[in-house]
PDB file of C-alpha atoms in Angstrom:
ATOM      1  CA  UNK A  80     -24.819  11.552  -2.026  1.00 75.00           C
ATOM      2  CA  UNK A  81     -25.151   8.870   0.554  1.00 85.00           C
ATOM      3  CA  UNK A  82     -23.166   8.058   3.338  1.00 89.00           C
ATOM      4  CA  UNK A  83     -21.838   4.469   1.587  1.00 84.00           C
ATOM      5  CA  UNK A  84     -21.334   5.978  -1.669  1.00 89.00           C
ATOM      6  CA  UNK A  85     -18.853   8.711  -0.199  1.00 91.00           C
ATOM      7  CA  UNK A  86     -17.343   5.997   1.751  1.00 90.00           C
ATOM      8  CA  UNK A  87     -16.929   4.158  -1.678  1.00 91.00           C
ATOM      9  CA  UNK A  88     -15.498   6.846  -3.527  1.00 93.00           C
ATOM     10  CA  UNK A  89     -13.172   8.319  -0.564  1.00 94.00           C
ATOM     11  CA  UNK A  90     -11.728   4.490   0.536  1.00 94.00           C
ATOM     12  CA  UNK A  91     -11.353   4.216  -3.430  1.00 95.00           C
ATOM     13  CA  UNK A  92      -9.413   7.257  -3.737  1.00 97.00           C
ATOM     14  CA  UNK A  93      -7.204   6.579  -0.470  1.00 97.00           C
ATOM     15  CA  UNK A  94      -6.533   2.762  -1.990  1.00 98.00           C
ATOM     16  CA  UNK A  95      -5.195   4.254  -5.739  1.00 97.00           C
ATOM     17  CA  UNK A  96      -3.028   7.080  -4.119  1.00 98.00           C
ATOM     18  CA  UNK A  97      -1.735   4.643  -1.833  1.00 98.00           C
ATOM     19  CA  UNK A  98      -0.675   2.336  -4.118  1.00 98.00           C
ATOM     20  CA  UNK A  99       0.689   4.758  -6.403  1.00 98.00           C
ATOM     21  CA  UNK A 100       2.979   6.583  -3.811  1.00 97.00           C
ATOM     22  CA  UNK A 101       4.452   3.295  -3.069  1.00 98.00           C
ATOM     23  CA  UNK A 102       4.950   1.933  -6.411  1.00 98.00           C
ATOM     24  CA  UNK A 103       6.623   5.633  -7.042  1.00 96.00           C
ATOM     25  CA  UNK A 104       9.150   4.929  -3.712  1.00 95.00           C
ATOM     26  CA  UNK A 105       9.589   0.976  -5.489  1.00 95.00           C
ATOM     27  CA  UNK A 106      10.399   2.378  -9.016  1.00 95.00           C
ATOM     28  CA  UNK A 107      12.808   5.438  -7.424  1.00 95.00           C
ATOM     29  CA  UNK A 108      14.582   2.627  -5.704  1.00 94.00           C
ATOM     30  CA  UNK A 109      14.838   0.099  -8.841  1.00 93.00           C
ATOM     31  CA  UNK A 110      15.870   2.203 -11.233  1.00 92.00           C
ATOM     32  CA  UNK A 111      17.079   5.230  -9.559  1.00 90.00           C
ATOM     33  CA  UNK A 112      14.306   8.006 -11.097  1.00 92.00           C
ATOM     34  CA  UNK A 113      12.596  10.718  -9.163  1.00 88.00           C
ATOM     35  CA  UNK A 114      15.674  11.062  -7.274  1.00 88.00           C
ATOM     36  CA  UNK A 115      16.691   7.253  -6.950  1.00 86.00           C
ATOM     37  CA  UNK A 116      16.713   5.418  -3.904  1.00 84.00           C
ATOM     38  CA  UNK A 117      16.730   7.575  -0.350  1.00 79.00           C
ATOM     39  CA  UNK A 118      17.419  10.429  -2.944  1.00 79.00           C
ATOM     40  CA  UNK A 119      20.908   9.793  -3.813  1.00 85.00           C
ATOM     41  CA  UNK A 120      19.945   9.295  -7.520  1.00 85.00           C
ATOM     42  CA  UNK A 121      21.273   5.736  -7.269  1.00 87.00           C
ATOM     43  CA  UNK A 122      19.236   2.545  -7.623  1.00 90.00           C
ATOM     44  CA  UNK A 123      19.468  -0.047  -5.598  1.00 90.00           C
ATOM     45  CA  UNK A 124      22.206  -2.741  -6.609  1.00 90.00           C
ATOM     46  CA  UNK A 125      20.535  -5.615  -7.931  1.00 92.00           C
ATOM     47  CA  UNK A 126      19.401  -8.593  -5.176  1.00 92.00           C
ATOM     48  CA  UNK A 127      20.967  -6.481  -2.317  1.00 91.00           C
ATOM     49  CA  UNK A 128      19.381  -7.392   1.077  1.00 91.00           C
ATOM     50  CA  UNK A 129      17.180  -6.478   2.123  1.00 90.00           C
ATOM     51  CA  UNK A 130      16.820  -3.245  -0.201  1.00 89.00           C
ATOM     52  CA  UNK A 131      16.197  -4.568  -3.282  1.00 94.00           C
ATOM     53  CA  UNK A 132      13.699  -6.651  -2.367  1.00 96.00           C
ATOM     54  CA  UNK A 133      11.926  -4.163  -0.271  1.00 96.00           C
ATOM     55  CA  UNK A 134      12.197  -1.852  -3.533  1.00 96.00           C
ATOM     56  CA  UNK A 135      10.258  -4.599  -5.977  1.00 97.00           C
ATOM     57  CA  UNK A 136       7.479  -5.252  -3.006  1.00 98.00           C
ATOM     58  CA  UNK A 137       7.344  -1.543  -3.398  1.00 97.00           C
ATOM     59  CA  UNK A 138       6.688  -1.460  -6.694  1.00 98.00           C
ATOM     60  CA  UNK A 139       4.446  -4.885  -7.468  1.00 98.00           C
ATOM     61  CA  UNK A 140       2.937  -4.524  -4.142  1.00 98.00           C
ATOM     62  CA  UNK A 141       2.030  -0.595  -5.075  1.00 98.00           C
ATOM     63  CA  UNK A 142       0.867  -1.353  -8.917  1.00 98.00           C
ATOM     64  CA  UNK A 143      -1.368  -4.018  -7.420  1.00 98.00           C
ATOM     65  CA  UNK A 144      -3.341  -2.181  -4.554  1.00 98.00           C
ATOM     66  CA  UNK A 145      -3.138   0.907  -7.281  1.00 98.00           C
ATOM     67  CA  UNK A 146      -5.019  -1.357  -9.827  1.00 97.00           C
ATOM     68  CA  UNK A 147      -7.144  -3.108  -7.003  1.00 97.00           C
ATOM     69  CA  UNK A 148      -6.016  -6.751  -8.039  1.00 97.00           C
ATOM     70  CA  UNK A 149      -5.223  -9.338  -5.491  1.00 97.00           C
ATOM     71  CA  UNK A 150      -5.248  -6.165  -2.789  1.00 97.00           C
ATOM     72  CA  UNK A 151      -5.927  -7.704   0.466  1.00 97.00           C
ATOM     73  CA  UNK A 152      -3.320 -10.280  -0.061  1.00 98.00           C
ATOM     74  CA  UNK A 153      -1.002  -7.062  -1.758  1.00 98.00           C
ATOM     75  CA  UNK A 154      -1.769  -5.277   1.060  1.00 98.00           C
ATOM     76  CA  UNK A 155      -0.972  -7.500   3.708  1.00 98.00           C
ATOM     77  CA  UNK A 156       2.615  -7.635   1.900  1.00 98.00           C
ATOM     78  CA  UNK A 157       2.959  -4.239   1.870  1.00 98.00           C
ATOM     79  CA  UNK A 158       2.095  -3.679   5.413  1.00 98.00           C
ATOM     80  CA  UNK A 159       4.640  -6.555   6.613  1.00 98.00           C
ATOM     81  CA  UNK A 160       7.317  -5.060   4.582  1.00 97.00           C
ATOM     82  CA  UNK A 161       6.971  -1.655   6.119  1.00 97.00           C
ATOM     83  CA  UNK A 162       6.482  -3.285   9.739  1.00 97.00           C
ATOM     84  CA  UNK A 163      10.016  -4.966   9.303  1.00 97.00           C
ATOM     85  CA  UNK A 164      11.344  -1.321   7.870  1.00 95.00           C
ATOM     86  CA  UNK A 165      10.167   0.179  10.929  1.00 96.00           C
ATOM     87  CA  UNK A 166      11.546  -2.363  13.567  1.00 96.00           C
ATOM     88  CA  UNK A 167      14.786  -3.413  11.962  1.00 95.00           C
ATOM     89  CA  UNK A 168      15.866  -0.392  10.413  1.00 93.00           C
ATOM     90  CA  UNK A 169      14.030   2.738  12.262  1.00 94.00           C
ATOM     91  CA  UNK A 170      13.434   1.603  15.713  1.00 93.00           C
ATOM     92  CA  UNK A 171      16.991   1.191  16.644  1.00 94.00           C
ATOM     93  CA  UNK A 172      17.657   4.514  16.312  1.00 95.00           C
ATOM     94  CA  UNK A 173      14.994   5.530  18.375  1.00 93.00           C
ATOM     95  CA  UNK A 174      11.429   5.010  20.572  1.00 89.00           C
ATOM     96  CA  UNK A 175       9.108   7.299  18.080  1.00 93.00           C
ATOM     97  CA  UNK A 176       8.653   7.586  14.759  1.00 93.00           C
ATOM     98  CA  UNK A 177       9.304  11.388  15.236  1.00 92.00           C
ATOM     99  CA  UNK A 178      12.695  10.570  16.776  1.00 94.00           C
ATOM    100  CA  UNK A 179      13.735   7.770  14.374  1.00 94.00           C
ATOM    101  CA  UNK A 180      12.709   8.800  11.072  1.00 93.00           C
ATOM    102  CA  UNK A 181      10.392   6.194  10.746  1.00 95.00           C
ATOM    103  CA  UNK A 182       7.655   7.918  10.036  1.00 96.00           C
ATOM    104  CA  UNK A 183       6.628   7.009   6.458  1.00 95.00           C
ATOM    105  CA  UNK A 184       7.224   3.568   6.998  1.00 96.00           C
ATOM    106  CA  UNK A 185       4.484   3.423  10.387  1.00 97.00           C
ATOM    107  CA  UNK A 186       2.266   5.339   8.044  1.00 97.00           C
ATOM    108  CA  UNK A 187       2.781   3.369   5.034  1.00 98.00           C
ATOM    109  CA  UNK A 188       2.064   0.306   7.404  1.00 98.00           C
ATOM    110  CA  UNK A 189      -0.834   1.322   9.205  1.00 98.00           C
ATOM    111  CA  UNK A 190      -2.189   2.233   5.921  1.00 98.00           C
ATOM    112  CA  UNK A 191      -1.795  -0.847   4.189  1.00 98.00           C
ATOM    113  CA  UNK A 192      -3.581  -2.732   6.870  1.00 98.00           C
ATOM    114  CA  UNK A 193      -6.960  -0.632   6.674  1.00 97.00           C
ATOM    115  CA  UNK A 194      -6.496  -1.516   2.744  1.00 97.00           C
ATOM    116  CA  UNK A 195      -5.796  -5.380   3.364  1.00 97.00           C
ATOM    117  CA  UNK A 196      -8.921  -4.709   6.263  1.00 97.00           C
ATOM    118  CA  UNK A 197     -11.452  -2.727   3.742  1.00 95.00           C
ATOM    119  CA  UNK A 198     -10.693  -4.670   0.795  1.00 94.00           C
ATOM    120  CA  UNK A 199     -10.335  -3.211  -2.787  1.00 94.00           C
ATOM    121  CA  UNK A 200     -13.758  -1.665  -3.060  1.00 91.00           C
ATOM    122  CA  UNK A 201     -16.160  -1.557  -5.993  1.00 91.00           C
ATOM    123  CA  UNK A 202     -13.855   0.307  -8.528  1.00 92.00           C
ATOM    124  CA  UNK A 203     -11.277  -2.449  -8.484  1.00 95.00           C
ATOM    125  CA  UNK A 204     -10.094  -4.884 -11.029  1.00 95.00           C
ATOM    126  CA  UNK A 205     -11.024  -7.345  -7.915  1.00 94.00           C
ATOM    127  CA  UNK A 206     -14.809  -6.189  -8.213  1.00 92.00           C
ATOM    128  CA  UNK A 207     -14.757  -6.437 -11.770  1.00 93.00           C
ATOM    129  CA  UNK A 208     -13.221 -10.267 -11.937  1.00 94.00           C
ATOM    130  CA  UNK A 209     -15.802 -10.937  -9.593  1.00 91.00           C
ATOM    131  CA  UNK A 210     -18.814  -9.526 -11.648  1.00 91.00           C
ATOM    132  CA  UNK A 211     -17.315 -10.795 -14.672  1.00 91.00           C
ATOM    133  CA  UNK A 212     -17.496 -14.098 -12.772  1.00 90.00           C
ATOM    134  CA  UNK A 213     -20.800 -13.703 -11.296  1.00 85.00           C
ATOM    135  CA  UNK A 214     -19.601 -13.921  -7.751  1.00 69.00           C
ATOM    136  CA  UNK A 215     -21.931 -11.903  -5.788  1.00 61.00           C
ATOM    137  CA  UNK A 216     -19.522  -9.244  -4.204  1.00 57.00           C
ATOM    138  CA  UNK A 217     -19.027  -9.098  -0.460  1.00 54.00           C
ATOM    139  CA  UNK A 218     -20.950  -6.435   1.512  1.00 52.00           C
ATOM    140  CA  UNK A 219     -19.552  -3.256   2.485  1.00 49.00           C
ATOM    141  CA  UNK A 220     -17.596  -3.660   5.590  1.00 45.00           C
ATOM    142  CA  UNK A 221     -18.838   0.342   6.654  1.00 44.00           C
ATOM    143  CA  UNK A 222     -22.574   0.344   7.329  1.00 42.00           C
ATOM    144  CA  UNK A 223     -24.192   2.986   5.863  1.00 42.00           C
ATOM    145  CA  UNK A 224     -26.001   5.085   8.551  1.00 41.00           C
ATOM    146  CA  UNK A 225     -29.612   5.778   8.263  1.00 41.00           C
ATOM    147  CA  UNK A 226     -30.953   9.699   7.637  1.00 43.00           C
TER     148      UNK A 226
END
C-alpha cells in the first residue's frame, strides 16, 4: 500500500474517532447518558453558560467532523471551544495540563486543528458533495514520498 493511501486511510480513521469521542462527551453532557455530564449522571441544565453550549458544540461539532461534512469549518469550532475550556476553566488552576486537569481539552484542541488543517479527506460526505458536484477535489496536503 502506498505511502498516500495509508495516510488516507489513517487521517480518515483519526477524523471519525475524533468526532465520535466528542459527540459521545456532547451527548453525556445533554442528556446525561454514559455517565452524564463530568460523570455525575446529570445533564447539563438547559442554556446554562457556558456548559450547555459547550455540550451542543460537542455534539453537532462531533457528528459533523464524524460524518466529514462542513469539517474544516466544524473543526475550527471545535478547536476554539476546547481552547476557551482550557484557558478559562483549566488554566487557572494551574501552568500544565498535567497539573490542571486540562488535559483532554489541549488534546481535544490540538486535535481539532490538524482536522480543520488536513481537511475531511476522501471518505467524507465533503468529498462526496464535491464529486457529486464535479468539483475537482483539492490535492492531498501530505506528499506522498517516492520509493
Amino acid at each position: 500500500m502506498s505511502n498516500a493511501r495509508v495516510t488516507d486511510v489513517v487521517t480518515t480513521l483519526f477524523r471519525i474517532v475524533l468526532g465520535l469521542l466528542f459527540a459521545l462527551h456532547g451527548a453525556a453532557s445533554l442528556f446525561g447518558i454514559f455517565g452524564g455530564n463530568r460523570g455525575s449522571g446529570e445533564a447539563v441544565a438547559i442554556g446554562t453558560w457556558p456548559g450547555w453550549y459547550a455540550a451542543l458544540i460537542q455534539l453537532v461539532g462531533g457528528l459533523l467532523v464524524l460524518v466529514g461534512l462542513s469539517t474544516r469549518a466544524a473543526a475550527i469550532i471545535c478547536s476554539g471551544s476546547m481552547a476557551y475550556a482550557y484557558f478559562v476553566v483549566h488554566q487557572p488552576d494551574g501552568l500544565l495540563p498535567l497539573n490542571n486537569g486540562g488535559e483532554t481539552a489541549a488534546l481535544f484542541c490540538w486535535s481539532f486543528l490538524l482536522v480543520a488543517a488536513l481537511g475531511a479527506g476522501r471518505w467524507s460526505l465533503d468529498a462526496a458533495l464535491a464529486r457529486r458536484r464535479g468539483v475537482a477535489q483539492e490535492p492531498s496536503t501530505v506528499a506522498a514520498t517516492a520509493p
